[in-house]
XYZ file of C-alpha atoms in Angstrom:
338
model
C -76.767 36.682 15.236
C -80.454 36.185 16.371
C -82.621 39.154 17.618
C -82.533 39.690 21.261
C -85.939 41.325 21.442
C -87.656 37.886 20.577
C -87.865 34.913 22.308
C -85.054 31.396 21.286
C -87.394 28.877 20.492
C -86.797 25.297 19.445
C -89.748 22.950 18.007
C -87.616 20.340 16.364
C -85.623 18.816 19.283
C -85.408 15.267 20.253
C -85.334 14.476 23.820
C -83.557 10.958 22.648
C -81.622 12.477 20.263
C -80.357 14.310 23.358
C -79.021 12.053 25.555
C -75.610 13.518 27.058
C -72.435 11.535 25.838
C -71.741 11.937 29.621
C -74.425 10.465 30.819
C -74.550 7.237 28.662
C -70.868 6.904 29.409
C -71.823 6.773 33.198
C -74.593 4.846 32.951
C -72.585 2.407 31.103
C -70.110 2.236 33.445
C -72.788 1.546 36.358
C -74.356 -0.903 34.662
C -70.641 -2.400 32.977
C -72.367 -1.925 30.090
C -69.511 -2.187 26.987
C -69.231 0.968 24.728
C -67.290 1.365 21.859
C -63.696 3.403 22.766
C -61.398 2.930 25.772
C -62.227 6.030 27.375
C -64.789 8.772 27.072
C -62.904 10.883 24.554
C -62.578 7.875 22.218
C -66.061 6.958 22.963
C -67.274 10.312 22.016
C -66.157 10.056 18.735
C -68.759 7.233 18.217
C -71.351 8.344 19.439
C -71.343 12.425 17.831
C -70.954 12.725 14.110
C -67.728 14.290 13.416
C -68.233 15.784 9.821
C -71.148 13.913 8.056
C -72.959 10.439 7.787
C -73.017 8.583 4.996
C -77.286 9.068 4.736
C -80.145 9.581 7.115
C -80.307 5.728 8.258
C -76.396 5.783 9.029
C -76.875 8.797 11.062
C -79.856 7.882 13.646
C -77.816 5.020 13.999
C -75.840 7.370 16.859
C -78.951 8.069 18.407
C -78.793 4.235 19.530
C -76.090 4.489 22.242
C -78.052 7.055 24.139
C -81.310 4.129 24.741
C -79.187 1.748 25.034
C -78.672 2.681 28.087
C -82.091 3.131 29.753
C -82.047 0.072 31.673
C -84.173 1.504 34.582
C -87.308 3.654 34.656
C -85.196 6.412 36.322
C -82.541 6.284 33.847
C -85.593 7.713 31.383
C -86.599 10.059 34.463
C -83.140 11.570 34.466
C -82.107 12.583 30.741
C -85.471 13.845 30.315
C -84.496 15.884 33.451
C -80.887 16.639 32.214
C -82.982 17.699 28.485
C -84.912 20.530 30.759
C -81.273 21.391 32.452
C -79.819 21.664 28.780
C -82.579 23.691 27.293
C -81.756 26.367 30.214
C -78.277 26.668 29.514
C -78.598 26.842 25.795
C -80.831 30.077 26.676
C -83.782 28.535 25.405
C -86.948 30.341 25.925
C -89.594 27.480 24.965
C -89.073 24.040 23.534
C -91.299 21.164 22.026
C -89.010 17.942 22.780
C -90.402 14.793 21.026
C -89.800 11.300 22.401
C -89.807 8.015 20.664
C -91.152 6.191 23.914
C -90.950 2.774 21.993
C -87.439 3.477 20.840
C -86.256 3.983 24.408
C -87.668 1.315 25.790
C -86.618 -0.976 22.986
C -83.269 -2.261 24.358
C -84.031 -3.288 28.059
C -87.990 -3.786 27.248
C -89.670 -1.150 29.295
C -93.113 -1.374 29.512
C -93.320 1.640 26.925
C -96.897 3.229 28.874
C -94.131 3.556 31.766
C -91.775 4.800 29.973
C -93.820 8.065 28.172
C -94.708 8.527 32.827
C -91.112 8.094 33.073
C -90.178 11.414 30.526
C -93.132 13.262 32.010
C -92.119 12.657 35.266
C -88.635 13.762 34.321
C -89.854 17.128 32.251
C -92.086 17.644 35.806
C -89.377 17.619 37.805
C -87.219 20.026 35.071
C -90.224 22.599 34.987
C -90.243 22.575 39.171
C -86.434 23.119 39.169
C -86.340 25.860 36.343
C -89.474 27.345 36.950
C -89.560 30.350 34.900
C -86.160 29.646 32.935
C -87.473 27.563 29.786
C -91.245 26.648 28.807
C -90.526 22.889 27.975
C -93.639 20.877 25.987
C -94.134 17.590 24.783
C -94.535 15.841 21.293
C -94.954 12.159 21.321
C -92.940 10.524 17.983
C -94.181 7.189 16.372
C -91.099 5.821 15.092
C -91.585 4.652 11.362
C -87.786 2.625 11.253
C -90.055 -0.167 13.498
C -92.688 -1.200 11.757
C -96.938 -0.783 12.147
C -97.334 -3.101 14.607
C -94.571 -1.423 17.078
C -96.228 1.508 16.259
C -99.554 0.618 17.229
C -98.238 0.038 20.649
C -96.285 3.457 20.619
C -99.728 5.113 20.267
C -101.744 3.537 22.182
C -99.048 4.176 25.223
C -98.737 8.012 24.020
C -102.654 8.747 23.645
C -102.879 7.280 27.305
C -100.953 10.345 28.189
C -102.621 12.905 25.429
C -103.181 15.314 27.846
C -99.358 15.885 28.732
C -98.823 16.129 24.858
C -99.339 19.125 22.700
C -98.575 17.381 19.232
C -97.409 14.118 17.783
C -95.234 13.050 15.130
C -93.640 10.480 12.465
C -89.915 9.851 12.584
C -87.705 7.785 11.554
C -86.660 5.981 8.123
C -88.565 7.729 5.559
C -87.354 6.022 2.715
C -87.495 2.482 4.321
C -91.162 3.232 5.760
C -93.566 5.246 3.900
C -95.912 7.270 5.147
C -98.956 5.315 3.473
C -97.887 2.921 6.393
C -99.453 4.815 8.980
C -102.594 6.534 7.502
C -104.834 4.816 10.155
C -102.413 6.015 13.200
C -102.850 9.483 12.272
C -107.131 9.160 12.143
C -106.761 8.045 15.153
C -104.041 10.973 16.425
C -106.725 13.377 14.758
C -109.742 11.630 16.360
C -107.593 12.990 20.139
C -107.190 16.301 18.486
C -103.659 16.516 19.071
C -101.602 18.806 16.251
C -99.272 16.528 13.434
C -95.681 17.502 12.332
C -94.497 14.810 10.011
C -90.496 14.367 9.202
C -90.704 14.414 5.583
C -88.926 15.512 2.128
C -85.706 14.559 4.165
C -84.828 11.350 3.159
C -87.636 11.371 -0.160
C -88.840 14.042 -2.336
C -91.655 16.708 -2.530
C -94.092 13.720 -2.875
C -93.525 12.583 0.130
C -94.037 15.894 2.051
C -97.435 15.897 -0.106
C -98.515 12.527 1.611
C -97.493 13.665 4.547
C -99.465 17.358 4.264
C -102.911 15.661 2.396
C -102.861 12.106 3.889
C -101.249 12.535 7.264
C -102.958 15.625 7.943
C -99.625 17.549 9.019
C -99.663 21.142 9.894
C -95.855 20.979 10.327
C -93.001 19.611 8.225
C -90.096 17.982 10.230
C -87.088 18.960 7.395
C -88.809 19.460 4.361
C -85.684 20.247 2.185
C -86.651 18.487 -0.752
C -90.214 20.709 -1.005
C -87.886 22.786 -3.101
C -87.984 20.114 -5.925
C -91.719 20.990 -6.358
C -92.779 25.210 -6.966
C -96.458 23.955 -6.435
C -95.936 22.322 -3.008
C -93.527 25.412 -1.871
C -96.316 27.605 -2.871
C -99.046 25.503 -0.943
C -96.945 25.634 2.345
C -96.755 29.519 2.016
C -100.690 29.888 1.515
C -101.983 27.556 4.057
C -99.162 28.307 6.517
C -97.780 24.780 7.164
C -94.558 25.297 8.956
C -90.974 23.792 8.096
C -88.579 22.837 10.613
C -85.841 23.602 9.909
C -82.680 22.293 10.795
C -79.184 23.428 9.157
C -76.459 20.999 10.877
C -78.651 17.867 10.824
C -79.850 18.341 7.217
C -75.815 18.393 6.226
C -74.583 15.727 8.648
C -77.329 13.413 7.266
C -76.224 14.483 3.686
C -79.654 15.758 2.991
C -77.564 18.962 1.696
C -74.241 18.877 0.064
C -73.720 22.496 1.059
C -75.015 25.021 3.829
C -74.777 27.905 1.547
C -77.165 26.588 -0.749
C -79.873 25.333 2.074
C -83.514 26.090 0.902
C -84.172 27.795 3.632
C -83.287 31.374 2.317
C -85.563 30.298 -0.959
C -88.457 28.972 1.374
C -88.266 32.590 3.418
C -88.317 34.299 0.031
C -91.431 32.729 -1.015
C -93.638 33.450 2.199
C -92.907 29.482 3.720
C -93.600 29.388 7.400
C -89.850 28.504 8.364
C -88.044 28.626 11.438
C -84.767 27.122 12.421
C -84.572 24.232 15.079
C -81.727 21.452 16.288
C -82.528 18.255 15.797
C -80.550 16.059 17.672
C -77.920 18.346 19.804
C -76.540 15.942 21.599
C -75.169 14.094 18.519
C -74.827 17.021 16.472
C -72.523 18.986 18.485
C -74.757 21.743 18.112
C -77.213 24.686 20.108
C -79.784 26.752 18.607
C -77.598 29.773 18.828
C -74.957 27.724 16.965
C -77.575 27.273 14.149
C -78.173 31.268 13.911
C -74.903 31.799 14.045
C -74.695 29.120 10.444
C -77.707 31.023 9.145
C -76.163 34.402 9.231
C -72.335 33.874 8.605
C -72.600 30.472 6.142
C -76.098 30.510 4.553
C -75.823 34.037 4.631
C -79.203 35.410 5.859
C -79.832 39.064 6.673
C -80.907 40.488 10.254
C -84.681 40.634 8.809
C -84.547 37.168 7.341
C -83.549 36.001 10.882
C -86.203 37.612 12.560
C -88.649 36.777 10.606
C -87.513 33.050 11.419
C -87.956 33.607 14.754
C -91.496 35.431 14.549
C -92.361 32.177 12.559
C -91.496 30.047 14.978
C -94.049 31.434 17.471
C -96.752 31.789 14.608
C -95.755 27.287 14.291
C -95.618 26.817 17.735
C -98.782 24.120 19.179
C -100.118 26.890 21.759
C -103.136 28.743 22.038
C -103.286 32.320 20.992
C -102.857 33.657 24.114
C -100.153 31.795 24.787
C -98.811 32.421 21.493
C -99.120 36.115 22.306
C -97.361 35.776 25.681
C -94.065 34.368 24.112
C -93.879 37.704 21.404
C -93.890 40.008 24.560
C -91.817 37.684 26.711
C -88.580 39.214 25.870
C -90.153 43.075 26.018
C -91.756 42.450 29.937
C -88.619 40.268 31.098
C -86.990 43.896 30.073
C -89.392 45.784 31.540
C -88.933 44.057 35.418
């Protein structure tokens, strides 16, 4: 299913798309907070996707039960706790999680600087408890769906933190809010020198990812499915190495692909694109990382090579020094070795 030999690694992961249906049941219940469903089981059917959403905008729309819950500082504290505790059990070996902290403090109006402490506090305590389980890193998320303005404020509370962040990004509605939007957020994310992964060519085409690549200054591509459309832009990301996320389940649920077997992601590993396969938003999706090889191998239909070459990219994408770059393609071979 996924080669043994080298390390699970996720770098598309949400930490608020990752909110346990448990846990916003039982905060809900705490706070008598009404949810949709008389009981959990009902409730859980809102708040996963069952098959597929209608479109992107329809789907991030079950993202909003999980914030609307964070009523308290500690709520924040504890699922980005519970995201370090999930990472573990889903064998994870390291994981980027990005955070919208202006999304989740949107509901209750947390101060959003104390709510990016909050989810490093939380991660903190997760690294202390697992130490030596899962390598767990941080991308902050400006969340497009909002508007400039809101976004200004999500920045200026992330960059106050930089230094507990080892990349930021642009989420969101991309058809609703262009990326031309937020050309001066990302001088200024450049100006902190923190790495840029952009979602694009999700919910718009190859031009899109274009913006995103020459006017964004992105060195990753959150999605990227519809880079297909354009042989010119496929061929760019394979000679300057700009990474794809990639992300099977999400890209169907959000109806970004009709059908699995015919996901771009065997065509972008054919022509030399820097892909590697990710989750999204578990939580919602119903869905692991070793879920998502398992779809690559026995729907999409990639080979044992293809697979491991997914994983070796994922290192090779991965916002880490060298050294630590090198550590994670012998972790597997010295955790063997003790």
């Amino acid at each position: 299913m996924y080669n043994k030999d080298l390390p699970l690694i996720d770098l598309h992961r949400h930490l608020d798309g990752n909110i346990r249906p448990k846990t916003i049941w039982q905060l809900a219940q705490d706070q008598q907070f009404k949810l949709p469903g008389q009981n959990y089981d009902e409730f859980l059917t809102h708040a996963t996707i069952q098959d597929k959403a209608d479109n992107l905008v329809e789907f991030l729309t079950k993202l909003d039960y999980g914030v609307s819950v964070l009523k308290t500082l500690d709520d924040v504290k504890r699922i980005a706790y519970e995201n370090v505790e999930d990472l573990v059990s889903a064998q994870i070996d390291y994981a980027e999680l990005r955070f919208s902290p202006f999304y989740m403090a949107m509901e209750h109006k947390l101060p959003v600087e104390a709510v990016v402490e909050a989810v490093i506090d939380g991660i903190n305590q997760g690294r202390k408890q697992f130490a030596g389980k899962t390598q767990v890193n941080l991308i902050g998320i400006l969340s497009r769906s909002y508007g400039q303005e809101n976004c200004t404020t999500e920045l200026d509370a992330l960059l106050r933190f930089k230094d507990h962040l080892v990349g930021m990004d642009l989420a969101g509605d991309e058809k609703g809010f262009a990326g031309q939007l937020f050309e001066e957020h990302f001088k200024k994310i450049h100006k902190a020198n923190l790495p840029v992964t952009v979602h694009a060519g999700e919910a718009c085409g190859a031009e899109s990812v274009w913006h995103a690549i020459n006017s964004l200054g992105a060195q990753r591509i959150g999605h990227g499915v519809n880079s297909i459309q354009d042989p010119k832009l496929v061929e760019h990301l394979a000679q300057n190495d700009i990474a794809i996320e990639s992300c099977l389940t999400s890209n169907y649920q959000t109806g970004t692909v009709a059908n699995l077997a015919e996901h771009p992601i065997t065509e972008f590993l054919n022509q030399g694109v820097q892909v590697c396969l990710n989750t999204d938003d578990p939580a919602v999706e119903q869905t692991e990382l070793i879920d998502e090889f398992s779809i690559a191998k026995n729907i999409v239909g990639l080979t044992t090579v293809q697979i491991r070459q997914l994983q070796l990219n994922a290192i090779d994408a991965c916002f880490l020094s060298d050294s630590e770059k090198q550590h994670l393609r012998t972790l597997k071979s010295n955790e063997k070795s003790q």
